[in-house]
Coordinates of N, CA, C and O in Angstrom, one line a residue:
M7 N -7.3 73.3 11.8 CA -7.7 72.7 13.0 C -6.5 72.7 14.0 O -5.4 72.4 13.6
A8 N -6.8 73.2 15.2 CA -5.7 73.3 16.2 C -5.5 71.9 16.8 O -6.4 71.1 17.0
T9 N -4.2 71.6 17.1 CA -3.9 70.4 17.9 C -3.8 70.7 19.3 O -3.4 71.8 19.7
I10 N -4.3 69.8 20.1 CA -4.4 70.0 21.6 C -3.4 68.9 22.2 O -3.6 67.7 21.9
P11 N -2.5 69.4 22.9 CA -1.6 68.4 23.5 C -2.3 67.5 24.5 O -3.2 68.0 25.3
L12 N -2.0 66.3 24.5 CA -2.6 65.3 25.5 C -1.8 65.1 26.7 O -0.5 65.0 26.6
S13 N -2.4 65.0 27.8 CA -1.7 64.7 29.0 C -1.2 63.2 29.0 O -1.7 62.5 28.1
T14 N -0.3 62.9 29.8 CA 0.2 61.5 29.8 C -0.9 60.5 30.1 O -1.1 59.5 29.5
G15 N -1.8 60.9 31.1 CA -2.9 60.0 31.4 C -3.9 59.9 30.3 O -4.4 58.8 30.0
A16 N -4.2 61.0 29.6 CA -5.1 60.9 28.4 C -4.5 60.1 27.3 O -5.2 59.3 26.7
R17 N -3.2 60.2 27.1 CA -2.5 59.5 26.1 C -2.6 58.0 26.4 O -2.8 57.1 25.5
A18 N -2.3 57.6 27.7 CA -2.4 56.2 28.1 C -3.8 55.7 27.9 O -3.9 54.5 27.5
L19 N -4.8 56.4 28.3 CA -6.2 56.0 28.1 C -6.5 55.8 26.7 O -7.1 54.8 26.3
L20 N -6.1 56.7 25.8 CA -6.3 56.5 24.4 C -5.7 55.3 23.9 O -6.3 54.5 23.1
T21 N -4.4 55.0 24.2 CA -3.7 53.8 23.8 C -4.4 52.6 24.3 O -4.6 51.6 23.5
H22 N -4.9 52.6 25.5 CA -5.6 51.5 26.1 C -6.9 51.2 25.3 O -7.2 50.1 25.0
C23 N -7.6 52.3 25.0 CA -8.9 52.1 24.3 C -8.6 51.6 22.9 O -9.4 50.7 22.4
Q24 N -7.6 52.1 22.2 CA -7.2 51.6 20.9 C -6.9 50.1 20.9 O -7.3 49.3 20.0
A25 N -6.1 49.7 21.9 CA -5.8 48.3 22.1 C -7.0 47.4 22.3 O -7.1 46.3 21.7
R26 N -8.0 47.9 23.1 CA -9.2 47.1 23.3 C -10.0 47.0 22.0 O -10.6 46.0 21.7
L27 N -10.0 48.1 21.2 CA -10.7 48.0 20.0 C -10.1 47.0 19.0 O -10.8 46.2 18.3
D28 N -8.8 47.0 19.0 CA -8.0 46.0 18.2 C -8.4 44.6 18.6 O -8.6 43.7 17.8
V29 N -8.4 44.4 19.9 CA -8.7 43.0 20.4 C -10.1 42.6 20.1 O -10.4 41.5 19.6
D30 N -11.1 43.6 20.2 CA -12.5 43.3 19.9 C -12.6 43.0 18.5 O -13.4 42.1 18.1
L31 N -12.0 43.7 17.6 CA -12.0 43.5 16.2 C -11.5 42.1 15.8 O -12.1 41.4 15.1
S32 N -10.4 41.8 16.5 CA -9.8 40.5 16.2 C -10.7 39.4 16.7 O -10.9 38.3 16.0
A33 N -11.3 39.5 17.9 CA -12.3 38.5 18.4 C -13.5 38.4 17.4 O -14.0 37.3 17.2
R34 N -14.0 39.5 17.0 CA -15.1 39.5 16.0 C -14.8 38.8 14.8 O -15.5 37.9 14.3
N35 N -13.6 39.0 14.2 CA -13.2 38.4 13.0 C -13.0 36.9 13.2 O -13.4 36.1 12.4
A36 N -12.5 36.5 14.4 CA -12.3 35.1 14.7 C -13.7 34.4 14.8 O -13.9 33.3 14.3
A37 N -14.6 35.0 15.4 CA -15.9 34.5 15.6 C -16.6 34.4 14.2 O -17.3 33.4 13.9
A38 N -16.4 35.4 13.4 CA -17.0 35.3 12.0 C -16.4 34.1 11.2 O -17.2 33.4 10.5
R39 N -15.1 33.9 11.4 CA -14.5 32.8 10.7 C -15.1 31.5 11.2 O -15.3 30.5 10.4
A40 N -15.3 31.3 12.5 CA -15.8 30.1 13.1 C -17.2 29.8 12.6 O -17.6 28.7 12.2
V41 N -18.0 30.9 12.5 CA -19.4 30.7 12.0 C -19.4 30.3 10.5 O -20.1 29.4 10.1
E42 N -18.5 30.9 9.8 CA -18.4 30.6 8.3 C -18.0 29.1 8.2 O -18.5 28.4 7.3
Q43 N -17.0 28.7 9.0 CA -16.6 27.3 8.9 C -17.7 26.3 9.3 O -17.9 25.3 8.7
D44 N -18.5 26.7 10.3 CA -19.6 25.9 10.7 C -20.7 25.8 9.6 O -21.2 24.7 9.3
D45 N -20.9 26.9 8.9 CA -21.9 26.9 7.8 C -21.4 26.0 6.7 O -22.1 25.3 6.1
N46 N -20.1 26.1 6.4 CA -19.5 25.2 5.4 C -19.6 23.8 5.8 O -19.9 22.9 4.9
A47 N -19.3 23.4 7.0 CA -19.4 22.1 7.5 C -20.8 21.5 7.4 O -21.1 20.4 7.0
L48 N -21.8 22.4 7.8 CA -23.2 21.9 7.7 C -23.6 21.6 6.3 O -24.2 20.6 6.0
G49 N -23.2 22.5 5.3 CA -23.5 22.3 3.9 C -22.9 21.0 3.4 O -23.5 20.2 2.7
R50 N -21.6 20.7 3.8 CA -21.0 19.5 3.3 C -21.7 18.3 3.9 O -21.8 17.3 3.3
A51 N -22.1 18.3 5.2 CA -22.8 17.2 5.8 C -24.1 16.9 5.2 O -24.5 15.8 4.9
Q52 N -24.8 18.0 4.8 CA -26.1 17.8 4.1 C -25.9 17.2 2.8 O -26.7 16.3 2.4
Q53 N -24.9 17.6 2.0 CA -24.6 17.1 0.7 C -24.3 15.6 0.9 O -24.7 14.7 0.1
A54 N -23.5 15.2 1.8 CA -23.1 13.8 2.0 C -24.3 13.0 2.4 O -24.5 11.9 1.9
A55 N -25.2 13.5 3.2 CA -26.4 12.8 3.6 C -27.3 12.6 2.4 O -27.9 11.5 2.2
R56 N -27.4 13.6 1.5 CA -28.2 13.5 0.3 C -27.6 12.4 -0.6 O -28.4 11.6 -1.2
R57 N -26.3 12.4 -0.8 CA -25.7 11.4 -1.6 C -25.9 10.0 -1.1 O -26.2 9.1 -1.8
E58 N -25.8 9.9 0.2 CA -26.0 8.5 0.8 C -27.5 8.1 0.6 O -27.7 6.9 0.3
L59 N -28.4 9.0 0.8 CA -29.8 8.6 0.6 C -30.1 8.3 -0.9 O -30.8 7.3 -1.2
Q60 N -29.5 9.0 -1.8 CA -29.6 8.7 -3.2 C -29.0 7.3 -3.5 O -29.5 6.5 -4.3
S61 N -27.9 7.0 -2.9 CA -27.2 5.7 -3.1 C -28.1 4.6 -2.6 O -28.2 3.6 -3.2
R62 N -28.7 4.8 -1.4 CA -29.5 3.8 -0.9 C -30.8 3.6 -1.7 O -31.3 2.5 -1.9
A63 N -31.3 4.7 -2.3 CA -32.5 4.6 -3.2 C -32.2 3.7 -4.4 O -33.0 2.9 -4.8
V64 N -31.0 3.9 -4.9 CA -30.6 3.2 -6.1 C -30.4 1.7 -5.8 O -30.8 0.8 -6.5
R65 N -30.0 1.4 -4.6 CA -29.8 0.0 -4.1 C -31.1 -0.6 -3.6 O -31.2 -1.8 -3.2
G66 N -32.2 0.2 -3.5 CA -33.5 -0.3 -3.1 C -33.7 -0.2 -1.6 O -34.7 -0.7 -1.1
R67 N -32.9 0.5 -0.9 CA -33.0 0.7 0.6 C -33.2 2.2 0.9 O -32.3 2.8 1.3
T68 N -34.4 2.7 0.7 CA -34.6 4.1 0.9 C -35.0 4.3 2.4 O -35.8 3.6 3.0
V69 N -34.4 5.3 3.0 CA -34.7 5.7 4.4 C -35.2 7.1 4.3 O -34.5 8.0 3.7
D70 N -36.3 7.4 4.9 CA -36.9 8.7 4.9 C -36.3 9.5 6.1 O -36.6 9.2 7.3
V71 N -35.5 10.5 5.8 CA -34.9 11.3 6.8 C -35.2 12.8 6.5 O -34.9 13.2 5.4
A72 N -35.7 13.5 7.5 CA -35.9 14.9 7.3 C -34.7 15.7 7.6 O -34.1 15.6 8.7
L73 N -34.2 16.5 6.6 CA -33.0 17.3 6.9 C -33.4 18.7 7.1 O -34.2 19.3 6.5

């Protein structure tokens, strides 16, 4: 495969595009982490609500809550 020399402008554009891809990947990863944390928080909140409802049922104060 032959190598083709890049002009200064083409090299600068390539570097710019690579930098944007790196930023986009970083942003995507950050968003994925945030969504994962939200999912974990929701699961923990639901578990806490279930435990509280079970506790109230044992004490005789049942509250009907749709989760």
